[in-house]
mmCIF file of N, CA and C in Angstrom:
data_model
loop_
_atom_site.group_PDB
_atom_site.id
_atom_site.type_symbol
_atom_site.label_atom_id
_atom_site.label_comp_id
_atom_site.label_asym_id
_atom_site.label_seq_id
_atom_site.Cartn_x
_atom_site.Cartn_y
_atom_site.Cartn_z
ATOM 1 N N MET A 170 1.136 -1.189 -0.588
ATOM 2 C CA MET A 170 0.022 0.045 -0.014
ATOM 3 C C MET A 170 1.435 1.244 0.095
ATOM 4 N N PRO A 171 0.350 2.080 -0.665
ATOM 5 C CA PRO A 171 1.130 3.274 -0.559
ATOM 6 C C PRO A 171 0.857 4.364 1.158
ATOM 7 N N ASP A 172 1.925 5.388 0.621
ATOM 8 C CA ASP A 172 2.408 6.262 2.529
ATOM 9 C C ASP A 172 1.062 6.614 1.975
ATOM 10 N N LEU A 173 0.123 6.692 3.310
ATOM 11 C CA LEU A 173 -0.790 7.637 3.569
ATOM 12 C C LEU A 173 -0.381 9.239 3.477
ATOM 13 N N CYS A 174 1.058 9.639 4.134
ATOM 14 C CA CYS A 174 1.278 10.783 4.308
ATOM 15 C C CYS A 174 1.465 11.583 2.936
ATOM 16 N N GLN A 175 2.036 10.324 1.547
ATOM 17 C CA GLN A 175 2.594 11.357 0.445
ATOM 18 C C GLN A 175 1.217 11.322 -0.404
ATOM 19 N N LEU A 176 -0.136 10.719 -0.042
ATOM 20 C CA LEU A 176 -1.482 10.680 -0.193
ATOM 21 C C LEU A 176 -1.979 11.514 0.269
ATOM 22 N N ILE A 177 -2.098 12.073 1.715
ATOM 23 C CA ILE A 177 -3.030 13.010 1.973
ATOM 24 C C ILE A 177 -1.943 14.028 2.228
ATOM 25 N N ASP A 178 -2.221 15.486 1.312
ATOM 26 C CA ASP A 178 -1.902 17.014 0.360
ATOM 27 C C ASP A 178 -2.470 17.605 1.825
ATOM 28 N N THR A 179 -2.133 18.251 2.223
ATOM 29 C CA THR A 179 -2.686 19.267 3.202
ATOM 30 C C THR A 179 -2.349 20.432 2.559
ATOM 31 N N ALA A 180 -0.796 20.128 2.063
ATOM 32 C CA ALA A 180 -0.505 21.610 0.970
ATOM 33 C C ALA A 180 -1.407 21.725 0.091
ATOM 34 N N ASN A 181 -1.977 21.902 -0.711
ATOM 35 C CA ASN A 181 -3.043 21.681 -1.809
ATOM 36 C C ASN A 181 -4.032 22.540 -1.200
ATOM 37 N N LEU A 182 -5.243 22.334 0.001
ATOM 38 C CA LEU A 182 -6.290 22.679 0.251
ATOM 39 C C LEU A 182 -5.653 23.577 1.571
ATOM 40 N N LYS A 183 -4.434 23.542 1.514
ATOM 41 C CA LYS A 183 -4.078 24.959 2.759
ATOM 42 C C LYS A 183 -4.401 26.227 1.812
ATOM 43 N N ALA A 184 -3.251 25.519 0.394
ATOM 44 C CA ALA A 184 -2.860 26.815 -0.774
ATOM 45 C C ALA A 184 -4.661 27.258 -1.217
ATOM 46 N N VAL A 185 -5.671 26.173 -1.062
ATOM 47 C CA VAL A 185 -7.119 27.255 -1.877
ATOM 48 C C VAL A 185 -7.324 27.110 -0.900
ATOM 49 N N LEU A 186 -7.654 27.300 0.767
ATOM 50 C CA LEU A 186 -7.958 28.358 0.979
ATOM 51 C C LEU A 186 -7.706 29.224 1.425
ATOM 52 N N GLU A 187 -5.882 29.378 1.160
ATOM 53 C CA GLU A 187 -5.490 31.216 1.350
ATOM 54 C C GLU A 187 -5.778 31.784 0.106
ATOM 55 N N ALA A 188 -5.074 30.854 -1.002
ATOM 56 C CA ALA A 188 -6.218 31.293 -2.142
ATOM 57 C C ALA A 188 -7.961 32.594 -2.161
ATOM 58 N N ALA A 189 -9.208 32.093 -1.186
ATOM 59 C CA ALA A 189 -9.422 32.152 -1.610
ATOM 60 C C ALA A 189 -9.862 33.100 0.152
ATOM 61 N N GLY A 190 -8.494 33.113 0.392
ATOM 62 C CA GLY A 190 -8.659 33.739 2.096
ATOM 63 C C GLY A 190 -8.406 33.787 3.267
ATOM 64 N N SER A 191 -8.444 32.272 3.094
ATOM 65 C CA SER A 191 -9.089 31.140 4.426
ATOM 66 C C SER A 191 -7.513 31.229 4.491
ATOM 67 N N SER A 192 -7.912 29.968 5.828
ATOM 68 C CA SER A 192 -7.222 29.487 6.385
ATOM 69 C C SER A 192 -7.471 27.701 6.886
ATOM 70 N N LEU A 193 -6.692 26.842 6.879
ATOM 71 C CA LEU A 193 -6.718 25.410 8.143
ATOM 72 C C LEU A 193 -7.598 26.170 9.357
ATOM 73 N N ASP A 194 -7.473 27.228 9.759
ATOM 74 C CA ASP A 194 -7.764 27.349 10.889
ATOM 75 C C ASP A 194 -9.747 27.787 11.263
ATOM 76 N N LYS A 195 -9.700 28.124 9.889
ATOM 77 C CA LYS A 195 -11.014 28.930 10.065
ATOM 78 C C LYS A 195 -12.240 27.565 9.294
ATOM 79 N N VAL A 196 -11.466 26.495 8.802
ATOM 80 C CA VAL A 196 -12.180 25.432 8.701
ATOM 81 C C VAL A 196 -13.368 25.010 9.526
ATOM 82 N N ILE A 197 -14.533 24.580 9.405
ATOM 83 C CA ILE A 197 -15.788 25.125 9.864
ATOM 84 C C ILE A 197 -16.250 23.454 10.115
ATOM 85 N N LYS A 198 -16.202 22.591 8.356
ATOM 86 C CA LYS A 198 -16.560 21.547 8.826
ATOM 87 C C LYS A 198 -15.899 20.558 7.220
ATOM 88 N N THR A 199 -15.700 19.284 7.567
ATOM 89 C CA THR A 199 -14.864 18.236 6.512
ATOM 90 C C THR A 199 -15.696 16.927 6.229
ATOM 91 N N THR A 200 -14.716 16.523 5.146
ATOM 92 C CA THR A 200 -16.010 15.355 4.709
ATOM 93 C C THR A 200 -14.902 14.367 4.491
ATOM 94 N N ILE A 201 -14.081 13.479 4.725
ATOM 95 C CA ILE A 201 -13.120 12.946 4.349
ATOM 96 C C ILE A 201 -13.870 11.840 3.423
ATOM 97 N N PHE A 202 -13.522 11.511 2.535
ATOM 98 C CA PHE A 202 -14.422 9.597 1.773
ATOM 99 C C PHE A 202 -12.671 9.466 1.598
ATOM 100 N N LEU A 203 -13.376 7.802 2.334
ATOM 101 C CA LEU A 203 -12.052 6.769 2.032
ATOM 102 C C LEU A 203 -12.247 5.490 1.629
ATOM 103 N N ASP A 204 -11.569 5.065 0.415
ATOM 104 C CA ASP A 204 -11.867 3.769 -0.061
ATOM 105 C C ASP A 204 -12.012 2.987 0.805
ATOM 106 N N ASN A 205 -10.471 2.876 1.844
ATOM 107 C CA ASN A 205 -10.756 1.504 2.511
ATOM 108 C C ASN A 205 -10.915 2.301 4.047
ATOM 109 N N MET A 206 -11.780 1.926 4.731
ATOM 110 C CA MET A 206 -12.086 1.987 6.281
ATOM 111 C C MET A 206 -10.939 1.597 6.888
ATOM 112 N N ASP A 207 -10.082 1.038 6.613
ATOM 113 C CA ASP A 207 -8.712 0.005 7.306
ATOM 114 C C ASP A 207 -7.607 0.958 7.665
ATOM 115 N N ASP A 208 -8.221 1.873 6.542
ATOM 116 C CA ASP A 208 -7.118 3.538 6.765
ATOM 117 C C ASP A 208 -7.661 4.341 7.704
ATOM 118 N N PHE A 209 -8.480 4.567 8.527
ATOM 119 C CA PHE A 209 -9.382 5.561 9.327
ATOM 120 C C PHE A 209 -8.258 6.314 10.137
ATOM 121 N N CYS A 210 -7.545 5.166 10.968
ATOM 122 C CA CYS A 210 -6.787 5.241 12.094
ATOM 123 C C CYS A 210 -5.299 5.924 11.401
ATOM 124 N N ALA A 211 -4.717 5.844 10.152
ATOM 125 C CA ALA A 211 -4.044 6.500 9.704
ATOM 126 C C ALA A 211 -3.700 7.903 9.553
ATOM 127 N N VAL A 212 -5.193 7.765 8.102
ATOM 128 C CA VAL A 212 -5.185 9.618 7.757
ATOM 129 C C VAL A 212 -6.127 10.040 9.668
ATOM 130 N N ASN A 213 -6.550 9.642 10.192
ATOM 131 C CA ASN A 213 -7.076 10.912 11.358
ATOM 132 C C ASN A 213 -6.016 10.649 12.295
ATOM 133 N N GLU A 214 -4.474 9.939 12.410
ATOM 134 C CA GLU A 214 -3.212 10.809 12.742
ATOM 135 C C GLU A 214 -2.772 12.103 11.793
ATOM 136 N N LEU A 215 -2.870 12.108 9.988
ATOM 137 C CA LEU A 215 -2.430 12.701 9.736
ATOM 138 C C LEU A 215 -3.387 14.339 9.715
ATOM 139 N N TYR A 216 -5.466 13.621 10.047
ATOM 140 C CA TYR A 216 -5.774 14.989 10.263
ATOM 141 C C TYR A 216 -5.790 15.732 11.311
ATOM 142 N N ALA A 217 -5.534 14.983 12.267
ATOM 143 C CA ALA A 217 -4.690 15.429 13.690
ATOM 144 C C ALA A 217 -3.506 16.173 13.353
ATOM 145 N N GLN A 218 -2.413 15.763 12.889
ATOM 146 C CA GLN A 218 -1.293 16.832 12.421
ATOM 147 C C GLN A 218 -1.328 17.711 11.687
ATOM 148 N N ALA A 219 -2.381 18.019 10.516
ATOM 149 C CA ALA A 219 -2.775 18.697 9.300
ATOM 150 C C ALA A 219 -3.180 19.880 10.712
ATOM 151 N N PHE A 220 -3.885 20.140 10.948
ATOM 152 C CA PHE A 220 -5.214 20.919 12.221
ATOM 153 C C PHE A 220 -4.764 21.106 13.512
ATOM 154 N N LYS A 221 -4.287 20.102 14.280
ATOM 155 C CA LYS A 221 -3.501 20.632 15.489
ATOM 156 C C LYS A 221 -4.486 20.553 16.814
ATOM 157 N N ASP A 222 -4.398 22.151 16.754
ATOM 158 C CA ASP A 222 -5.460 21.963 18.050
ATOM 159 C C ASP A 222 -7.017 22.212 17.742
ATOM 160 N N HIS A 223 -7.275 22.791 16.189
ATOM 161 C CA HIS A 223 -8.534 23.331 15.671
ATOM 162 C C HIS A 223 -9.158 22.357 15.638
ATOM 163 N N LYS A 224 -10.165 21.996 15.953
ATOM 164 C CA LYS A 224 -11.320 20.651 15.615
ATOM 165 C C LYS A 224 -12.382 21.298 15.125
ATOM 166 N N PRO A 225 -12.565 21.463 13.405
ATOM 167 C CA PRO A 225 -13.523 21.764 12.956
ATOM 168 C C PRO A 225 -14.967 19.688 13.290
ATOM 169 N N ALA A 226 -15.973 20.344 12.456
ATOM 170 C CA ALA A 226 -16.923 19.388 12.449
ATOM 171 C C ALA A 226 -16.776 18.499 11.404
ATOM 172 N N ARG A 227 -16.415 17.008 11.845
ATOM 173 C CA ARG A 227 -15.792 16.042 10.932
ATOM 174 C C ARG A 227 -16.998 14.697 10.191
ATOM 175 N N SER A 228 -16.600 14.441 9.162
ATOM 176 C CA SER A 228 -17.816 12.964 8.298
ATOM 177 C C SER A 228 -16.421 12.565 8.326
ATOM 178 N N THR A 229 -16.534 11.177 8.188
ATOM 179 C CA THR A 229 -16.097 9.818 7.388
ATOM 180 C C THR A 229 -16.729 9.250 7.237
ATOM 181 N N VAL A 230 -16.529 8.629 5.378
ATOM 182 C CA VAL A 230 -17.551 8.032 4.383
ATOM 183 C C VAL A 230 -16.585 7.396 4.277
ATOM 184 N N ALA A 231 -16.548 5.930 3.238
ATOM 185 C CA ALA A 231 -16.757 4.685 2.748
ATOM 186 C C ALA A 231 -17.183 4.905 1.716
ATOM 187 N N VAL A 232 -16.607 5.159 0.677
ATOM 188 C CA VAL A 232 -16.442 4.814 -1.527
ATOM 189 C C VAL A 232 -15.808 4.363 -2.136
ATOM 190 N N LYS A 233 -16.391 3.205 -2.593
ATOM 191 C CA LYS A 233 -16.238 2.340 -3.345
ATOM 192 C C LYS A 233 -15.150 2.875 -4.420
ATOM 193 N N THR A 234 -15.339 4.575 -4.719
ATOM 194 C CA THR A 234 -14.066 4.398 -5.621
ATOM 195 C C THR A 234 -14.126 5.631 -5.619
ATOM 196 N N LEU A 235 -12.855 6.804 -5.711
ATOM 197 C CA LEU A 235 -12.887 7.962 -5.420
ATOM 198 C C LEU A 235 -12.591 8.806 -7.181
ATOM 199 N N PRO A 236 -11.380 9.909 -8.041
ATOM 200 C CA PRO A 236 -11.698 9.706 -8.886
ATOM 201 C C PRO A 236 -10.342 9.613 -8.588
ATOM 202 N N LYS A 237 -9.529 9.451 -10.441
ATOM 203 C CA LYS A 237 -8.399 8.780 -10.525
ATOM 204 C C LYS A 237 -7.491 7.754 -9.324
ATOM 205 N N ASN A 238 -8.470 6.727 -9.312
ATOM 206 C CA ASN A 238 -8.361 6.372 -8.047
ATOM 207 C C ASN A 238 -7.472 6.468 -6.616
ATOM 208 N N ALA A 239 -7.390 7.682 -6.031
ATOM 209 C CA ALA A 239 -7.734 7.978 -5.537
ATOM 210 C C ALA A 239 -7.728 7.197 -4.232
ATOM 211 N N LEU A 240 -7.175 7.573 -3.298
ATOM 212 C CA LEU A 240 -7.153 6.234 -2.267
ATOM 213 C C LEU A 240 -7.787 7.257 -0.508
ATOM 214 N N VAL A 241 -8.008 8.237 -0.638
ATOM 215 C CA VAL A 241 -8.384 9.507 -0.010
ATOM 216 C C VAL A 241 -8.609 10.876 -0.034
ATOM 217 N N GLU A 242 -9.458 10.983 0.039
ATOM 218 C CA GLU A 242 -10.045 13.017 -0.497
ATOM 219 C C GLU A 242 -10.766 13.875 0.710
ATOM 220 N N ILE A 243 -10.588 15.113 0.253
ATOM 221 C CA ILE A 243 -11.606 15.357 2.077
ATOM 222 C C ILE A 243 -11.285 17.054 1.216
ATOM 223 N N ASP A 244 -12.777 17.532 1.489
ATOM 224 C CA ASP A 244 -13.203 18.317 1.082
ATOM 225 C C ASP A 244 -14.231 18.828 2.557
ATOM 226 N N ALA A 245 -13.513 20.429 1.917
ATOM 227 C CA ALA A 245 -13.680 21.109 3.178
ATOM 228 C C ALA A 245 -14.287 22.499 3.608
ATOM 229 N N VAL A 246 -15.310 23.548 4.895
ATOM 230 C CA VAL A 246 -16.288 24.520 4.459
ATOM 231 C C VAL A 246 -15.370 25.412 5.316
ATOM 232 N N ALA A 247 -15.236 26.110 4.947
ATOM 233 C CA ALA A 247 -14.203 27.386 6.219
ATOM 234 C C ALA A 247 -14.701 28.536 5.725
ATOM 235 N N MET A 248 -14.369 29.381 6.662
ATOM 236 C CA MET A 248 -15.321 30.985 6.826
ATOM 237 C C MET A 248 -13.992 31.779 5.676
ATOM 238 N N ILE A 249 -14.568 33.113 5.454
ATOM 239 C CA ILE A 249 -13.357 33.229 4.514
ATOM 240 C C ILE A 249 -13.188 35.280 5.441
#
């Protein structure tokens, strides 16, 4: 299995938020899509590292497939 650390690119999420005038600290809700719920613990650890003490509301769901056969996708809603 590929290293999940390489698959969860929070730098891209951070860049998109900053381009819109927001930041990870202003995220109020995320939805994490996993192609395999066995990865939940690893993703949870990486998510905690990215958001640190900030704890936005979160949903995590298992899906059959993701675009481009990704293993993880994160959708975020943030304040501007």
